[in-house]
Amino acid sequence: MNAPAPTKRSRTGTVRRPGDLAFSGASLGSAVLILLILAGVAFFLVMEALPALTAPGEEISGGEGFFHYVWPLVFGTVVASLIAMLLGTPVAIGIALFVSHYAPRRLGSAIGFVIDLLAAVPSVVFGMWGMAVFAPRLVPLYDWLDEHAGWVPFFGDASATGRTLMTASIVLAVMILPIVTSVSREVFLQTPRLHEEAALALGATKWEMIRTAVLPFGMPGVIGGTMLGLGRALGETMAVAIILSTGPFTWNLLGSGNSTIPAEIALNFPEASGLRLSELIAAGLVLFVITLAVNLFARWIVDRRAEFSGAN
Amino acid sequence: MSKRIDVKDLDIYYGDFHAVKDVTMTIEPRSVTAFIGPSGCGKSTFLRTLNRMHEVIPGGRVDGEVLMDGENLYGRNVDPVDVRRQVGMVFQRPNPFPTMSIKENVLAGVRLNSRRLSSAAADELAEKALRGANLWNEVKDRLDKPGSGLSGGQQQRLCIARAIAIQPEVLLMDEPCSALDPISTLAIEDLINDLKADYTVVIVTHNMQQAARVSDRTGFFNLEATGRPGELVEFDTTQAIFNNPSQRATEDYISGRFG
């Protein structure tokens, strides 16, 4: 009898084929690699940030310690990203629903294509457009807000140039539109036809059908897309650095002032050295932690409803 | 509840495709009417025209009249949404909403009809509908669990509970047992027998024994060849269709010579 080439058997007796071994090894390797890279980045940030974190307060910029230095930047970063998310997400969901459920197919795919093009515009272009074209046109709106809603602490004296944290936030909202739209559109298109028909057969109007079947089914995906967008907004550097005329902390989002972590790093990194460099890297570490926390929070929200996700 | 349906000279089209031609029939209230026939003969398509669900498919349209107690479902001012609130539907595969609990699934249609429900009324309605679908005893302890955690047969009865919770006049069932095991099928067939006390039930089935077991009247659909429109070959009491059909094609089909 011509015996086949001996194959290795594991202790449980399953045959171990070389192709399977190579493939599982390769995928394990990729998974380990991403963990190593992440750990490496975290290690680098912590090591380089240590001097700034441990230095006496008076040696840090501003003279009152690292925390005092970094919190206005955190405020700027988080507020700009939140405003971008609040403004961008509803519009993105609207576009995604229009493309997936309302538009005739041709129009839908044309709009989808344009949205994807928006994602290909470099952020520096958004920055220049925001500074030169968009910011001046927002000034009348800011004046109006200042006049009629001035009691809101965020709406103070309007800047004459419009190069404010609010303008940066609005441009960020435009920048996160494509990713949130694209992810939402994909999950809305995945809604099983059976569920849509179930809603319609109960006498749902189109909007009610979307509310009962499409939106709940797509919610984990929309949250995922929003987090990708938020990640982009948190880390966006060029657009903010160009648009915002940075300055010290102020509650007033309509005037000059404030800054974000990425913009602060980008604007100061080239000339920084020694402790100043360490400060900037420590600011980067703070941004890293914020991003991580946001993603964990999103994951928690999605998992909380896993039982009802439709994946079973 | 429960109304009579008169279909007059109904032709169904999808775009340019003539799917079903010239159907005329009367569906009696408080009875079970079954449609049988080979795949692609248009019986499901015809069923969907009874609550205008065919319009969900792009290009779907009809010529002719469907009268429910004398009122044309295709009248000029009739909103398909209102039609579907009176004519409920159960699908081939169980389709409870995966994002809702068992109770919320039952109440989904009621909530759409934008009636405000007190929580006591909601509980009562959910119990009544679940009892009506013979499911109450199996799920009463886990009403807040997801509907997708039930077995296939239970899910299908949940869908029936959801359909009858809005108290329709007519209940359409499109091969409701085709994805179920024999025991679950039996449970659904028993349920259909109970439902006809209150509702006009119309069922499409691939299973001729099932049609013979549950229905009072049976319609046999057929098509001459692929690409040709389906048509209603014969419509009579179930007794007559299975024991003494008047058409040769019907006899061939039920005796298993084709299809």
XYZ file of C-alpha atoms in Angstrom:
571
model
C 0.000 0.000 0.000
C 1.256 3.393 -0.947
C 0.912 5.387 2.271
C 0.374 9.174 1.898
C 3.022 11.488 3.298
C 2.770 11.321 7.086
C 0.788 14.202 8.501
C 1.392 15.456 11.981
C -1.343 14.883 14.468
C -1.957 16.999 17.505
C -2.774 15.445 20.861
C -6.516 15.651 20.178
C -5.997 13.661 17.022
C -6.942 16.315 14.467
C -4.846 16.368 11.328
C -2.557 19.405 11.098
C -2.094 20.411 7.481
C 0.854 22.639 6.554
C -1.396 25.181 4.748
C -3.616 25.625 7.793
C -0.591 25.969 10.058
C 0.996 28.618 7.823
C -2.229 30.569 7.589
C -3.046 30.506 11.290
C 0.552 31.442 12.015
C 0.358 34.394 9.626
C -2.872 35.714 11.098
C -1.601 35.247 14.655
C 1.544 37.114 13.642
C -0.453 40.056 12.274
C -2.536 40.226 15.432
C 0.559 40.189 17.650
C 2.242 42.793 15.431
C -0.567 45.324 15.880
C -0.416 44.845 19.640
C 3.351 45.319 19.603
C 3.080 48.508 17.554
C 0.461 49.914 19.914
C 2.528 48.956 22.941
C 5.604 50.479 21.313
C 3.818 53.778 20.696
C 2.517 53.850 24.249
C 5.970 53.045 25.609
C 7.604 55.773 23.523
C 5.023 58.342 24.637
C 5.367 57.485 28.319
C 9.186 57.426 28.293
C 9.523 60.704 26.417
C 6.760 62.372 28.431
C 8.192 61.435 31.837
C 10.533 64.431 32.158
C 7.650 66.860 31.636
C 5.372 64.931 33.968
C 7.944 64.862 36.758
C 9.529 68.299 36.285
C 8.875 70.974 38.926
C 5.860 73.133 38.048
C 7.722 76.397 37.455
C 9.839 74.885 34.656
C 6.785 73.964 32.538
C 5.415 76.512 30.027
C 3.071 78.790 31.909
C 4.997 78.134 35.084
C 2.300 76.278 36.969
C 2.860 72.631 36.155
C 1.920 70.244 33.365
C -1.728 69.873 34.247
C -2.225 73.612 34.150
C -0.516 73.690 30.772
C -2.449 70.869 29.186
C -6.051 71.276 30.308
C -6.943 74.207 28.008
C -5.619 72.134 25.121
C -7.729 69.174 26.214
C -10.725 71.483 26.441
C -10.122 72.817 22.929
C -9.622 69.335 21.477
C -12.636 67.762 23.125
C -15.008 70.678 22.520
C -14.041 71.023 18.856
C -14.484 67.268 18.300
C -17.794 67.105 20.157
C -19.219 70.029 18.200
C -17.987 68.426 14.976
C -19.671 65.170 15.957
C -22.932 66.816 17.005
C -23.117 68.797 13.770
C -21.780 66.103 11.463
C -23.459 62.895 12.606
C -27.136 63.851 12.045
C -26.300 65.157 8.573
C -24.277 62.014 7.829
C -27.145 59.744 8.951
C -29.539 61.802 6.832
C -27.340 61.463 3.748
C -26.854 57.745 4.391
C -30.611 57.157 4.695
C -31.273 59.192 1.577
C -28.705 57.239 -0.398
C -29.781 53.833 0.937
C -33.565 54.189 1.126
C -34.951 57.286 -0.570
C -32.899 58.218 -3.616
C -33.412 56.483 -6.951
C -30.518 54.064 -7.324
C -28.572 56.121 -9.881
C -28.786 59.340 -7.892
C -27.926 57.420 -4.727
C -24.725 55.983 -6.103
C -23.757 59.363 -7.602
C -24.138 61.018 -4.204
C -22.265 58.158 -2.538
C -19.436 58.725 -4.996
C -19.282 62.453 -4.262
C -19.210 61.772 -0.519
C -16.317 59.359 -0.982
C -14.519 62.050 -3.007
C -14.897 64.382 -0.043
C -12.853 61.889 1.965
C -10.043 62.192 -0.568
C -9.651 65.965 -0.117
C -6.428 66.530 1.869
C -6.921 68.173 5.234
C -4.585 71.014 4.328
C -7.012 71.981 1.554
C -9.895 71.967 4.005
C -7.724 74.146 6.245
C -7.000 76.737 3.577
C -10.598 76.785 2.406
C -11.777 77.129 5.999
C -9.435 80.005 6.699
C -9.714 81.969 3.474
C -13.268 81.305 2.300
C -15.413 79.903 5.070
C -14.236 81.818 8.159
C -15.016 85.350 6.861
C -18.484 84.231 5.782
C -19.262 82.961 9.278
C -18.550 86.322 10.927
C -22.115 87.695 10.415
C -23.528 84.527 11.977
C -21.185 84.902 14.943
C -22.188 88.557 15.354
C -25.828 87.498 15.348
C -25.178 84.759 17.918
C -23.250 87.193 20.095
C -26.109 89.686 19.929
C -29.044 87.304 20.448
C -27.565 84.407 22.402
C -24.792 86.197 24.222
C -25.985 84.834 27.565
C -24.660 81.402 26.551
C -21.120 81.335 27.967
C -19.749 79.902 24.698
C -21.003 82.869 22.651
C -18.968 85.970 23.437
C -17.501 88.795 21.370
C -17.144 87.616 17.801
C -13.772 87.592 16.101
C -13.440 89.887 13.078
C -11.637 87.226 11.043
C -13.836 84.254 11.987
C -10.720 82.157 12.660
C -12.148 80.645 15.821
C -12.621 77.294 17.498
C -16.233 77.292 16.251
C -15.094 77.647 12.625
C -12.562 74.879 13.127
C -15.318 72.686 14.608
C -17.627 73.268 11.657
C -14.856 72.441 9.177
C -14.088 69.310 11.237
C -17.780 68.384 10.952
C -17.464 68.549 7.164
C -14.300 66.483 7.321
C -15.858 63.642 9.312
C -18.978 63.531 7.092
C -17.563 61.060 4.546
C -16.481 58.363 6.982
C -19.636 58.513 9.097
C -21.841 58.615 5.988
C -20.050 55.767 4.308
C -20.164 53.429 7.301
C -23.806 54.303 8.043
C -24.823 53.785 4.417
C -23.233 50.348 4.398
C -25.027 49.195 7.554
C -28.355 50.659 6.433
C -28.051 48.738 3.170
C -27.425 45.571 5.203
C -30.833 45.752 6.908
C -32.507 42.444 6.063
C -35.319 42.918 3.576
C -37.413 40.607 5.771
C -37.329 43.073 8.650
C -38.217 46.002 6.431
C -41.133 44.059 4.990
C -42.226 42.996 8.479
C -42.526 46.653 9.455
C -44.290 47.643 6.232
C -46.750 44.759 6.561
C -47.707 46.059 10.009
C -48.782 49.288 8.353
C -45.632 51.309 8.842
C -45.050 54.359 6.690
C -41.628 54.606 5.123
C -40.289 56.724 7.961
C -41.823 54.404 10.569
C -40.267 51.444 8.783
C -36.889 53.152 8.980
C -37.436 53.883 12.668
C -38.527 50.343 13.548
C -36.289 48.246 11.327
C -33.413 50.188 9.765
C -32.146 52.521 12.483
C -32.120 50.037 15.404
C -30.466 47.424 13.227
C -27.817 49.890 12.038
C -27.182 51.589 15.379
C -24.017 49.666 16.356
C -22.572 50.420 12.922
C -23.513 54.081 13.123
C -21.872 54.324 16.549
C -18.777 52.653 15.114
C -18.707 55.102 12.205
C -19.193 58.046 14.534
C -16.262 56.887 16.631
C -14.068 56.680 13.534
C -15.167 60.238 12.743
C -14.546 61.372 16.294
C -11.108 59.784 16.125
C -10.380 61.759 13.001
C -11.661 64.985 14.576
C -9.633 64.455 17.765
C -6.445 63.897 15.828
C -6.953 66.431 13.031
C -3.926 68.675 12.874
C -3.464 70.670 9.695
C -6.987 72.021 9.263
C -7.189 73.228 12.848
C -3.647 74.608 12.826
C -4.401 76.679 9.727
C -7.895 77.870 10.598
C -7.609 78.624 14.273
C -5.737 81.695 15.370
C -4.574 80.078 18.559
C -4.272 81.781 21.888
C -4.875 81.335 25.593
C -7.943 79.574 26.944
C -11.315 81.280 26.677
C -14.897 80.064 27.079
C -15.794 82.130 24.063
C -15.848 79.859 21.021
C -16.650 82.746 18.682
C -13.485 84.707 19.386
C -9.801 84.023 18.750
C -8.010 81.911 21.308
C -7.913 78.316 22.474
C -5.989 75.569 20.767
C -6.117 71.818 20.373
C -3.494 69.223 21.246
C -2.623 68.282 17.648
C -2.438 71.920 16.552
C -0.290 72.825 19.560
C 2.100 69.987 18.759
C 2.274 70.759 15.034
C 2.847 74.479 15.538
C 5.566 74.090 18.192
C 7.277 70.797 17.474
C 9.814 72.016 14.872
C 11.470 74.494 17.270
C 11.040 72.514 20.463
C 13.839 70.831 22.342
C 14.577 69.542 25.807
C 11.788 69.911 28.304
C 9.525 71.748 25.840
C 9.734 68.725 23.515
C 8.851 66.452 26.394
C 5.840 68.652 27.199
C 4.512 68.315 23.679
C 4.957 64.553 23.732
C 3.183 64.399 27.081
C 0.320 66.328 25.465
C 0.345 63.668 22.751
C 0.114 61.008 25.450
C -2.963 62.741 26.857
C -4.540 62.707 23.390
C -3.721 59.000 23.082
C -5.471 58.295 26.381
C -8.532 60.364 25.397
C -8.852 58.479 22.100
C -8.519 55.150 23.876
C -11.166 56.121 26.435
C -13.580 57.258 23.716
C -13.192 53.964 21.865
C -13.666 51.873 25.001
C -16.786 53.872 25.809
C -18.185 53.260 22.326
C -17.415 49.570 22.563
C -19.188 49.431 25.909
C -22.295 51.105 24.459
C -22.411 48.641 21.572
C -21.821 45.593 23.785
C -24.481 46.609 26.261
C -27.105 45.847 23.615
C -25.312 42.891 22.039
C -28.177 40.549 22.899
C -30.480 42.649 20.752
C -28.049 43.322 17.913
C -29.599 40.996 15.396
C -26.353 39.089 15.102
C -27.958 35.977 16.542
C -63.418 41.696 12.355
C -62.916 39.484 9.367
C -64.074 40.667 5.985
C -64.811 39.167 2.631
C -62.555 39.815 -0.338
C -63.699 39.931 -3.948
C -60.985 39.947 -6.573
C -62.083 41.029 -10.054
C -60.026 40.622 -13.248
C -56.731 41.233 -11.487
C -53.552 41.399 -13.590
C -50.203 41.855 -11.865
C -47.093 43.324 -13.484
C -43.503 43.902 -12.423
C -42.290 46.557 -14.828
C -42.903 45.030 -18.246
C -43.229 41.515 -16.904
C -46.775 40.224 -16.733
C -46.608 38.099 -13.575
C -50.181 36.948 -13.013
C -53.114 37.244 -15.380
C -56.788 37.748 -14.918
C -57.609 36.415 -11.457
C -61.206 36.514 -10.277
C -62.185 34.930 -6.970
C -64.083 35.423 -3.757
C -62.443 34.824 -0.385
C -64.982 34.127 2.330
C -64.698 35.628 5.819
C -63.998 33.359 8.798
C -62.548 30.667 6.615
C -59.150 29.496 5.468
C -58.337 29.849 1.800
C -55.194 28.119 0.498
C -53.250 28.717 -2.706
C -51.175 25.889 -4.132
C -49.152 25.536 -7.295
C -45.618 25.029 -8.605
C -42.830 27.533 -7.866
C -42.997 30.733 -9.879
C -46.702 30.413 -10.642
C -47.501 33.716 -8.960
C -49.363 32.520 -5.871
C -47.146 34.507 -3.479
C -47.249 37.495 -5.805
C -51.028 37.329 -5.842
C -51.107 37.044 -2.048
C -49.033 40.195 -1.741
C -51.493 42.158 -3.849
C -54.123 41.545 -1.164
C -52.326 43.992 1.133
C -50.436 45.902 -1.550
C -47.094 44.527 -0.384
C -46.157 43.879 -4.020
C -45.710 47.634 -4.345
C -42.620 47.361 -2.150
C -40.875 45.730 -5.103
C -39.891 48.359 -7.683
C -42.194 48.347 -10.709
C -44.947 46.316 -9.040
C -48.455 47.341 -10.149
C -51.883 45.851 -10.807
C -54.834 46.209 -13.135
C -58.252 45.298 -11.802
C -60.009 45.462 -8.478
C -59.665 43.957 -5.029
C -62.767 44.699 -2.973
C -62.763 44.228 0.768
C -66.404 44.250 1.872
C -67.088 46.218 -1.282
C -64.320 48.768 -0.838
C -61.616 48.810 -3.509
C -58.132 48.474 -2.015
C -56.795 50.123 -5.159
C -59.208 53.039 -5.062
C -57.872 56.471 -5.867
C -57.711 57.740 -2.297
C -56.694 54.538 -0.567
C -53.376 54.677 1.273
C -51.460 51.364 1.158
C -50.437 51.995 4.773
C -54.109 51.852 5.835
C -54.645 48.704 3.780
C -51.789 46.960 5.569
C -53.169 47.920 8.952
C -56.306 45.963 8.060
C -54.644 43.097 6.230
C -51.839 41.549 8.265
C -49.127 39.335 6.874
C -46.893 36.500 8.063
C -43.828 35.691 5.993
C -42.023 32.622 4.765
C -39.183 32.972 7.220
C -39.875 34.103 10.788
C -38.837 37.746 11.014
C -39.194 39.148 14.518
C -37.327 42.438 14.949
C -33.957 41.418 16.394
C -33.506 44.698 18.227
C -36.715 44.309 20.226
C -37.800 42.156 23.134
C -40.562 39.581 22.741
C -43.102 41.967 24.207
C -41.970 44.929 22.106
C -42.189 42.746 19.005
C -45.825 41.977 19.745
C -46.567 45.638 20.349
C -44.548 46.968 17.385
C -47.568 47.358 15.124
C -49.716 48.904 17.828
C -47.050 51.459 18.605
C -46.862 52.364 14.908
C -50.537 53.107 14.841
C -49.479 55.826 17.278
C -52.019 54.938 19.885
C -50.731 55.881 23.305
C -50.715 52.814 25.508
C -50.627 52.769 29.266
C -48.227 50.110 30.472
C -51.104 48.077 31.941
C -52.935 48.175 28.609
C -49.730 47.213 26.816
C -49.224 44.210 29.092
C -52.799 43.126 28.597
C -52.648 43.483 24.826
C -49.350 41.604 24.600
C -50.773 38.764 26.684
C -53.939 38.592 24.599
C -52.022 38.495 21.306
C -49.537 35.912 22.614
C -52.363 33.756 23.920
C -54.050 34.131 20.534
C -50.887 32.801 18.923
C -50.564 29.899 21.410
C -47.259 31.236 22.619
C -48.070 32.793 25.982
C -47.221 29.809 28.171
C -43.849 29.367 26.534
C -42.674 32.983 26.801
C -44.525 34.526 29.742
C -41.410 34.384 31.932
C -39.096 35.990 29.411
C -41.064 38.761 27.760
C -38.093 41.115 28.000
C -35.669 38.767 26.255
C -34.897 39.219 22.565
C -37.345 37.619 20.150
C -34.477 36.230 18.125
C -33.624 33.866 21.001
C -36.730 31.745 20.407
C -36.873 28.594 18.263
C -37.982 28.943 14.642
C -41.516 27.755 15.332
C -41.847 30.039 18.347
C -40.528 32.952 16.303
C -43.145 32.299 13.650
C -45.905 32.249 16.281
C -44.427 35.472 17.659
C -44.825 36.972 14.176
C -48.427 35.787 14.126
C -48.974 37.382 17.549
C -47.464 40.602 16.204
C -49.790 40.503 13.202
C -52.962 39.854 15.209
C -52.107 42.407 17.905
C -53.292 45.177 15.584
C -56.571 43.293 15.066
C -56.562 43.055 11.299
C -59.581 41.993 9.247
C -57.592 39.544 7.188
C -54.434 37.526 7.856
C -52.201 36.578 4.932
C -49.623 33.806 5.364
C -46.913 33.250 2.786
C -45.674 29.661 3.246
C -45.549 30.142 7.024
C -44.237 26.650 7.746
C -41.671 26.219 4.997
C -38.751 26.935 7.345
C -40.112 24.890 10.269
C -39.803 21.331 11.534
C -42.875 19.030 11.543
C -43.783 19.620 15.197
C -43.669 23.400 14.865
C -45.641 23.039 11.636
C -48.327 21.141 13.494
C -48.486 23.890 16.123
C -48.965 26.534 13.423
C -51.617 24.467 11.641
C -53.571 24.093 14.905
C -53.264 27.822 15.364
C -54.584 28.510 11.854
C -57.605 26.407 12.729
C -58.243 28.574 15.798
C -57.617 31.826 13.942
C -60.357 31.274 11.405
C -62.927 31.781 14.148
C -62.005 35.455 14.106
C -60.179 36.218 10.909
C -60.248 35.706 7.194
C -57.109 33.614 6.668
C -55.357 33.256 3.327
C -52.377 30.921 3.131
C -49.901 30.085 0.396
C -48.317 26.674 0.765
C -46.046 24.350 -1.122
C -47.314 21.470 0.906
C -50.491 19.980 -0.558
C -51.250 17.923 2.535
C -51.115 21.113 4.509
C -53.614 22.785 2.185
C -55.853 19.733 2.519
C -55.553 19.783 6.316
C -56.125 23.444 7.077
C -58.152 25.049 4.309
C -61.824 25.295 3.450
C -61.240 26.457 -0.103
C -58.249 25.979 -2.359
C -57.010 27.789 -5.442
C -54.610 26.115 -7.839
C -52.227 28.419 -9.713
C -50.168 27.353 -12.698
C -48.255 28.787 -15.602
C -48.095 27.490 -19.151
C -44.342 27.958 -19.464
C -41.563 29.971 -17.887
C -41.794 33.624 -18.873
C -45.568 33.335 -19.298
C -47.875 34.871 -16.683
C -49.241 32.652 -13.936
C -52.966 32.110 -13.770
C -55.630 30.765 -11.460
C -56.522 27.395 -12.979
C -59.163 26.277 -10.550
C -60.755 27.585 -7.378
C -63.173 25.461 -5.389
C -63.798 23.870 -2.016
C -60.750 22.000 -0.775
C -62.820 18.828 -0.822
C -63.557 19.228 -4.531
C -60.024 20.246 -5.527
C -58.452 17.209 -3.893
C -61.115 14.598 -4.616
C -62.768 15.696 -7.771
C -60.879 18.438 -9.655
C -62.501 19.687 -12.816
C -59.265 20.585 -14.598
C -56.716 18.119 -15.914
C -53.766 20.300 -14.768
C -55.076 20.362 -11.203
C -55.435 16.619 -11.118
C -51.910 16.140 -12.503
C -50.490 18.486 -9.894
C -52.215 17.079 -6.821
C -51.565 13.509 -7.845
C -47.873 14.365 -8.069
C -47.469 13.940 -11.827
C -45.660 17.306 -11.993
C -44.591 20.241 -9.873
